[in-house]
XYZ file of C-alpha atoms in Angstrom:
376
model
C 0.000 0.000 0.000
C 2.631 2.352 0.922
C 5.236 1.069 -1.457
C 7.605 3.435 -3.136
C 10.864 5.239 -1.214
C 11.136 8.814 -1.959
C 14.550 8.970 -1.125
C 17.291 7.103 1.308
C 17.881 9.703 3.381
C 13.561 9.603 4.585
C 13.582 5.456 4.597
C 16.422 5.425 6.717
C 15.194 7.476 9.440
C 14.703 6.505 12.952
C 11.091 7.271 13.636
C 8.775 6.815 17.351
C 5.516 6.648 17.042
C 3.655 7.772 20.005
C 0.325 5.531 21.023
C -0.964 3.084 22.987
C -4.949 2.258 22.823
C -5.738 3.579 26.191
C -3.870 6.842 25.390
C -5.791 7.339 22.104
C -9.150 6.311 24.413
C -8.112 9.117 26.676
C -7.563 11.822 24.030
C -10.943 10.497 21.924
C -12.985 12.128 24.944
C -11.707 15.746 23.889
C -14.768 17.632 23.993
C -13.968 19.611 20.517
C -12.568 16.607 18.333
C -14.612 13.563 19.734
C -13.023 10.138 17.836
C -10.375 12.281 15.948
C -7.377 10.869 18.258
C -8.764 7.307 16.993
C -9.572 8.447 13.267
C -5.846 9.467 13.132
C -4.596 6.597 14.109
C -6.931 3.937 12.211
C -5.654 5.904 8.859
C -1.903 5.573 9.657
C -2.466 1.527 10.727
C -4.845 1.032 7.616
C -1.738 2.643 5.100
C 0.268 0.105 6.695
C 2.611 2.781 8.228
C 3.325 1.543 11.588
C 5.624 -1.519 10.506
C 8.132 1.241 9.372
C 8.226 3.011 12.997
C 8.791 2.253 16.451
C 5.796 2.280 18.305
C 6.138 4.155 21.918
C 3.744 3.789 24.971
C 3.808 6.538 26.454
C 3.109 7.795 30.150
C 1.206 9.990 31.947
C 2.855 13.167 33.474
C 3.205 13.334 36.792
C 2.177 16.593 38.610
C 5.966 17.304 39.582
C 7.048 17.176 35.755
C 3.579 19.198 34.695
C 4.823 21.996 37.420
C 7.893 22.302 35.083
C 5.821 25.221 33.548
C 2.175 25.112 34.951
C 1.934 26.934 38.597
C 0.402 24.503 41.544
C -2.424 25.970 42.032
C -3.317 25.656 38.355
C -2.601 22.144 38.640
C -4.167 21.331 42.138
C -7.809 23.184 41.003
C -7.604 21.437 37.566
C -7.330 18.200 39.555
C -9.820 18.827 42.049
C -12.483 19.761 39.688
C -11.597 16.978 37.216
C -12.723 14.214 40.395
C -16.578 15.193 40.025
C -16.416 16.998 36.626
C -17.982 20.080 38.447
C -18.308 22.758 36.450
C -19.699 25.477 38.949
C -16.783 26.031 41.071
C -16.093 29.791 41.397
C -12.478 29.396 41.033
C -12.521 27.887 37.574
C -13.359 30.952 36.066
C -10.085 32.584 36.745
C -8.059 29.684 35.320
C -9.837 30.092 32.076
C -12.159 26.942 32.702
C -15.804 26.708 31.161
C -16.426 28.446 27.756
C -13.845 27.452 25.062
C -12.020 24.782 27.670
C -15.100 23.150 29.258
C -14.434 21.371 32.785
C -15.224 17.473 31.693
C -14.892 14.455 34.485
C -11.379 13.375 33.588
C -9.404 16.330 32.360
C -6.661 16.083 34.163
C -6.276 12.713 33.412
C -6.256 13.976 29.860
C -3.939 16.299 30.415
C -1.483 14.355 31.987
C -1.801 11.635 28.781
C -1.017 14.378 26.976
C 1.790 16.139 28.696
C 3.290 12.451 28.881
C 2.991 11.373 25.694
C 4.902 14.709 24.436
C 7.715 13.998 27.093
C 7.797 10.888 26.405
C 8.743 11.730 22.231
C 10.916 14.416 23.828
C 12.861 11.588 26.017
C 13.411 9.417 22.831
C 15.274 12.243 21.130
C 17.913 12.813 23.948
C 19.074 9.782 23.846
C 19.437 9.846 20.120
C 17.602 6.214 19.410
C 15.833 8.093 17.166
C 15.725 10.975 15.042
C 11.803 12.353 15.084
C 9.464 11.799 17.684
C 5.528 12.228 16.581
C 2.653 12.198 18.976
C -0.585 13.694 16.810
C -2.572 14.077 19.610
C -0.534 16.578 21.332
C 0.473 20.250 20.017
C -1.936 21.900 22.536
C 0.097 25.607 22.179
C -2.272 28.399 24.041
C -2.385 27.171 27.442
C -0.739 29.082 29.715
C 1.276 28.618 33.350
C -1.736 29.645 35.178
C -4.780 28.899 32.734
C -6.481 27.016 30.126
C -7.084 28.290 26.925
C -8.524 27.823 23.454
C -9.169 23.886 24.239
C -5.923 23.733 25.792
C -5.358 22.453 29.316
C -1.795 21.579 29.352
C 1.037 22.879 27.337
C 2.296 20.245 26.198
C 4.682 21.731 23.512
C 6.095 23.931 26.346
C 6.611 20.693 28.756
C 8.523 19.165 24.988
C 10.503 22.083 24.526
C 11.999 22.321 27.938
C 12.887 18.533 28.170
C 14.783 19.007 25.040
C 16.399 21.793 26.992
C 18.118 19.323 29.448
C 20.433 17.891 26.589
C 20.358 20.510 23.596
C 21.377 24.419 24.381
C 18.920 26.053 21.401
C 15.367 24.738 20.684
C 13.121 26.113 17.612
C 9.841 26.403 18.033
C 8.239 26.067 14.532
C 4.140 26.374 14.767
C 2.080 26.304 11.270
C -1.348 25.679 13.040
C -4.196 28.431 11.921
C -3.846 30.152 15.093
C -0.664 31.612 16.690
C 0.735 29.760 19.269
C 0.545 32.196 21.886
C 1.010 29.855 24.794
C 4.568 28.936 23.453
C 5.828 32.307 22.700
C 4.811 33.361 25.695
C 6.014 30.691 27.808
C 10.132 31.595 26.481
C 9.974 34.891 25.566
C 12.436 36.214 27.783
C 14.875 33.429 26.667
C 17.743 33.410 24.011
C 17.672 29.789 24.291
C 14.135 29.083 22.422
C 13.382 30.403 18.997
C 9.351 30.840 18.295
C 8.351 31.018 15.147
C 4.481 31.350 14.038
C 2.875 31.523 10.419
C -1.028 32.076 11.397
C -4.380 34.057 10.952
C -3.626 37.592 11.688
C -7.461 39.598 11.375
C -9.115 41.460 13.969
C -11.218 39.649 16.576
C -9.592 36.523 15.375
C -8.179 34.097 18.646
C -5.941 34.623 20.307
C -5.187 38.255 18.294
C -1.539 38.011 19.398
C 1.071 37.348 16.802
C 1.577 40.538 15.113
C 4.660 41.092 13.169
C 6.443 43.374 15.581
C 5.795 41.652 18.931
C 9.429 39.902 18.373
C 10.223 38.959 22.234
C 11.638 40.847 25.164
C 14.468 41.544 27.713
C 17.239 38.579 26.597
C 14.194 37.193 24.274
C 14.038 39.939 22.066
C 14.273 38.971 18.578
C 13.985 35.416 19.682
C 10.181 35.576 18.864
C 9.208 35.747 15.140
C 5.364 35.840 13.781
C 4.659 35.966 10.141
C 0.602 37.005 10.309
C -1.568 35.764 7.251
C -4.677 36.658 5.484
C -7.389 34.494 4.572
C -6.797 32.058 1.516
C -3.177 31.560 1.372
C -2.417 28.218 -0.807
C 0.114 26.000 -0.699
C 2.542 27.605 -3.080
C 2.677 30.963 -1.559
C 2.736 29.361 2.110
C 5.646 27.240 1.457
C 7.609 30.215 -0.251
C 6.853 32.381 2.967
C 7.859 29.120 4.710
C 11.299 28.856 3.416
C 12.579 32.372 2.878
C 11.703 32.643 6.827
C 13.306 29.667 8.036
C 15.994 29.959 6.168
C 17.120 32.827 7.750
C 15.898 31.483 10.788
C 18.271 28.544 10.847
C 21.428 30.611 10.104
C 20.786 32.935 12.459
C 19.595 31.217 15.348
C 21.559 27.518 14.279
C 19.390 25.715 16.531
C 20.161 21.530 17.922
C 17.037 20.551 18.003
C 13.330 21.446 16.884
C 9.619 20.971 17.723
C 7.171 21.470 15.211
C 3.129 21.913 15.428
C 1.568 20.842 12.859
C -2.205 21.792 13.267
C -4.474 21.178 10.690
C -7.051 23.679 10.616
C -5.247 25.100 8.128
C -6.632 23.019 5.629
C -9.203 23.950 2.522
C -12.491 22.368 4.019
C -11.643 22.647 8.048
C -14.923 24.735 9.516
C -12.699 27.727 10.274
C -12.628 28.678 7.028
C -9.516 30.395 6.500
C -6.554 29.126 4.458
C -6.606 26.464 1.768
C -3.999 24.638 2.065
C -3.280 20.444 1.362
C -1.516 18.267 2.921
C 1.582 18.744 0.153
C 1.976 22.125 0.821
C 2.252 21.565 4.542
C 4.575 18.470 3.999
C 7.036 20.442 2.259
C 6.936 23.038 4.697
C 7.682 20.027 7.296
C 10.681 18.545 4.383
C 12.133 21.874 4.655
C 12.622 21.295 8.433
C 13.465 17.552 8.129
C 16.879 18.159 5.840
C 18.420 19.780 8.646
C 18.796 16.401 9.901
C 18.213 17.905 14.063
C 16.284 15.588 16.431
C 12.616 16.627 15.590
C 9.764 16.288 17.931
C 5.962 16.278 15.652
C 2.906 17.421 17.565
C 0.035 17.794 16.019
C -2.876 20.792 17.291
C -5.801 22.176 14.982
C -8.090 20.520 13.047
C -11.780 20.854 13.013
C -12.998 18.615 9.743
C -11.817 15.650 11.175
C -11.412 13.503 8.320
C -9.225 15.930 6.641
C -6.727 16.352 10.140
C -6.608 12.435 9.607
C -5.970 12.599 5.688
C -3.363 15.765 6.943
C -1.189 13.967 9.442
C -1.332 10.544 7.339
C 0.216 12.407 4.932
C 2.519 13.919 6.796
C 3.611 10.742 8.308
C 4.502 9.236 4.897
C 6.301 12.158 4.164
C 8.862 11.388 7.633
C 8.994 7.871 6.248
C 9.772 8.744 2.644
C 6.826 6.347 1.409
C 4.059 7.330 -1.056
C 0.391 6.538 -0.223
C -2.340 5.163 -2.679
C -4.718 7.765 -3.453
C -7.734 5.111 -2.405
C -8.437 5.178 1.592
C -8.179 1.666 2.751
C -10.504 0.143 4.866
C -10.897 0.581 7.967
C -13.027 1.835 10.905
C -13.747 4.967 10.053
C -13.779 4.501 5.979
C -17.721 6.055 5.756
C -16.326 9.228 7.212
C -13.903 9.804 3.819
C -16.631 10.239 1.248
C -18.341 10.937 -1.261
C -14.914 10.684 -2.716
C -12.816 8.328 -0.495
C -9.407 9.417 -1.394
C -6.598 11.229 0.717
C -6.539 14.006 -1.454
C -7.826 17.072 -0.437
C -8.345 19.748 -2.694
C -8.032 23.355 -2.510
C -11.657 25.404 -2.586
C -12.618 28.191 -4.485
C -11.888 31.146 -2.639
C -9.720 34.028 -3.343
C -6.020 34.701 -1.211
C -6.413 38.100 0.407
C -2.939 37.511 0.374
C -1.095 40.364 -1.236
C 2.254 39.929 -2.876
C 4.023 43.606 -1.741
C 2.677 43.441 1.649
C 3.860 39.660 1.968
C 7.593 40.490 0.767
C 7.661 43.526 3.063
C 7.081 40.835 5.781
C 9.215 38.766 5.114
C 12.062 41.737 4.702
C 10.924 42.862 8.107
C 11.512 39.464 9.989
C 14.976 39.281 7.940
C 16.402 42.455 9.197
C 14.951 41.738 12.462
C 16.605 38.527 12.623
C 20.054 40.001 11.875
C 19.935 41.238 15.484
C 19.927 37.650 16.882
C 23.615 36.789 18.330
């Protein structure tokens, strides 16, 4: 099914495959993607992918190694309301629980599956067994040390980022989901040690509304923070251009030893947010880009609200590690009725204009350049 090698450098890679059934049961119950943990994971088994990776079980994060970046008392209320599920507690409010992160019996159970499963793909990279890490059902970027946010209750890119930070002395941050990944910025942007960078959705009234192209870090963070705000419609072609002429400059600049990228898929044409309209290709070249550099590479995934495309997304994407091509045809499997009336993997861009324009885009991208010449 997945037959031919793209190249040798892709089919020899040393790839860990984060899962277990009881961790993809866990993450299934997530309130805005309910099944897409599983849907993920039945496409990558059905293309026959997981005989080509190591297959990791991971753990659940203790409290001690969440506390790496989320305060106690964040912690201790998110597990004392998670017991009951109770939703009326006064306190919850001010930890931004209820609206967009809804308190559910079990939550900090799922956020410890979470935070685990990235540190667990973090662990696998320090001691150099393998060369990219993936866990899909992580990449939860806006939480914050004191709250939830955006359907975030654990950041588990943050808790990734700073495990990598025991062994290698300069992480990038690389974050293509629609939204900007204001959690992570935030989280090192006093530091010279972590590189953020963020392509996303720049409009008014648009969440999180941080990202703009001059918030660039501060103190010994400044210029250590780089956001490259979009308009609506941006296609694969013109993404992947911004894509490269930023990290380009990124990686001389900043030369970092190791990277974490989020990969959320809301970006795609036919996700309910309606924004860009992108494929999978254009989003797997962005991710090639990344992979040549041959640095230990931690995948997470984030967005994605048409959950058949996420799956078709970070299928995709996961051929594209392995260097195998997929047959257009979805196999089989589980969830096959979800993947018509077309059942293939393709997903094609919609008609919609990019309010994209070319001037304004290069004058970005000449902005983060000269900013970036200030990085030491």
């Amino acid at each position: 099914m997945s037959g031919r090698e793209h190249s040798d450098e892709s089919s020899k890679r040393r790839v860990a495959y984060v899962y277990s059934p009881e961790y993809i049961e866990t993450c299934d119950t997530l309130s805005k993607v309910p099944n897409r943990a599983s849907m993920v994971h039945s496409l990558i088994e059905a293309y026959g992918l997981l005989q080509h990776m190591s297959v990791l079980k991971p753990r659940a994060a203790t409290m001690e190694e969440m506390a790496m970046f989320h305060t106690d008392s964040y912690l201790e209320h998110l597990h004392k309301i998670s017991q009951d599920g109770d939703n009326d507690d006064p306190q919850s409010a001010d930890y931004g629980l209820g609206y967009d992160c809804p308190v559910v019996e079990g939550i900090f159970d799922y956020a410890a599956a979470v935070g685990g499963a990235t540190l667990t793909a973090a662990e696998c990279l320090l001691d150099q067994k393998y060369e990219v890490a993936i866990n899909w059902a992580g990449g939860w970027h806006h939480a914050k040390k004191d709250e939830a946010s955006g359907f975030c209750y654990v950041n588990d890119a943050v808790l990734g980022i700073l495990k990598l930070r025991e062994k290698y002395e300069r992480v990038l941050y690389v974050d293509v989901d629609l939204h900007h990944g204001d959690g992570v910025e935030e989280a090192f942007s006093f530091t010279s040690k972590v590189m953020t960078v963020s392509l996303h959705k720049f409009s008014p009234g648009f969440f999180p509304g941080t990202g703009d192209l001059c918030d660039t870090g501060l103190g010994k963070g400044r210029w250590y923070a780089v956001n490259i705000p979009l308009e609506d419609g941006i296609q694969d072609d013109r993404y992947f251009q911004v894509f490269t002429s930023v990290m380009q400059e990124v990686r001389s600049q900043f030369n970092p030893e190791a990277v974490l990228m989020q990969l959320g898929a809301d970006t795609m044409a036919g996700d309910p947010m309606c924004s860009f309209n992108m494929t999978p290709v254009g989003v797997a070249k962005c991710l090639l880009h990344v992979l040549q550099w041959q640095l230990p590479t931690l995948l997470l995934g984030g967005g994605g609200y048409n959950l058949a495309n996420t799956a078709r997304c970070w299928t995709f994407l996961t051929a594209t590690v392995l260097g195998k091509t997929l047959s257009s045809e979805i196999p089989d499997h589980e969830f096959f009725t979800e993947y018509g009336p077309d059942y293939s993997l393709e997903i094609s861009p919609s008609c919609r204009p990019d309010r994209n324009d070319s001037k304004h885009l290069d004058r970005v991208i000449s902005t983060i350049k000269g900013n970036l010449k200030n990085v030491v």
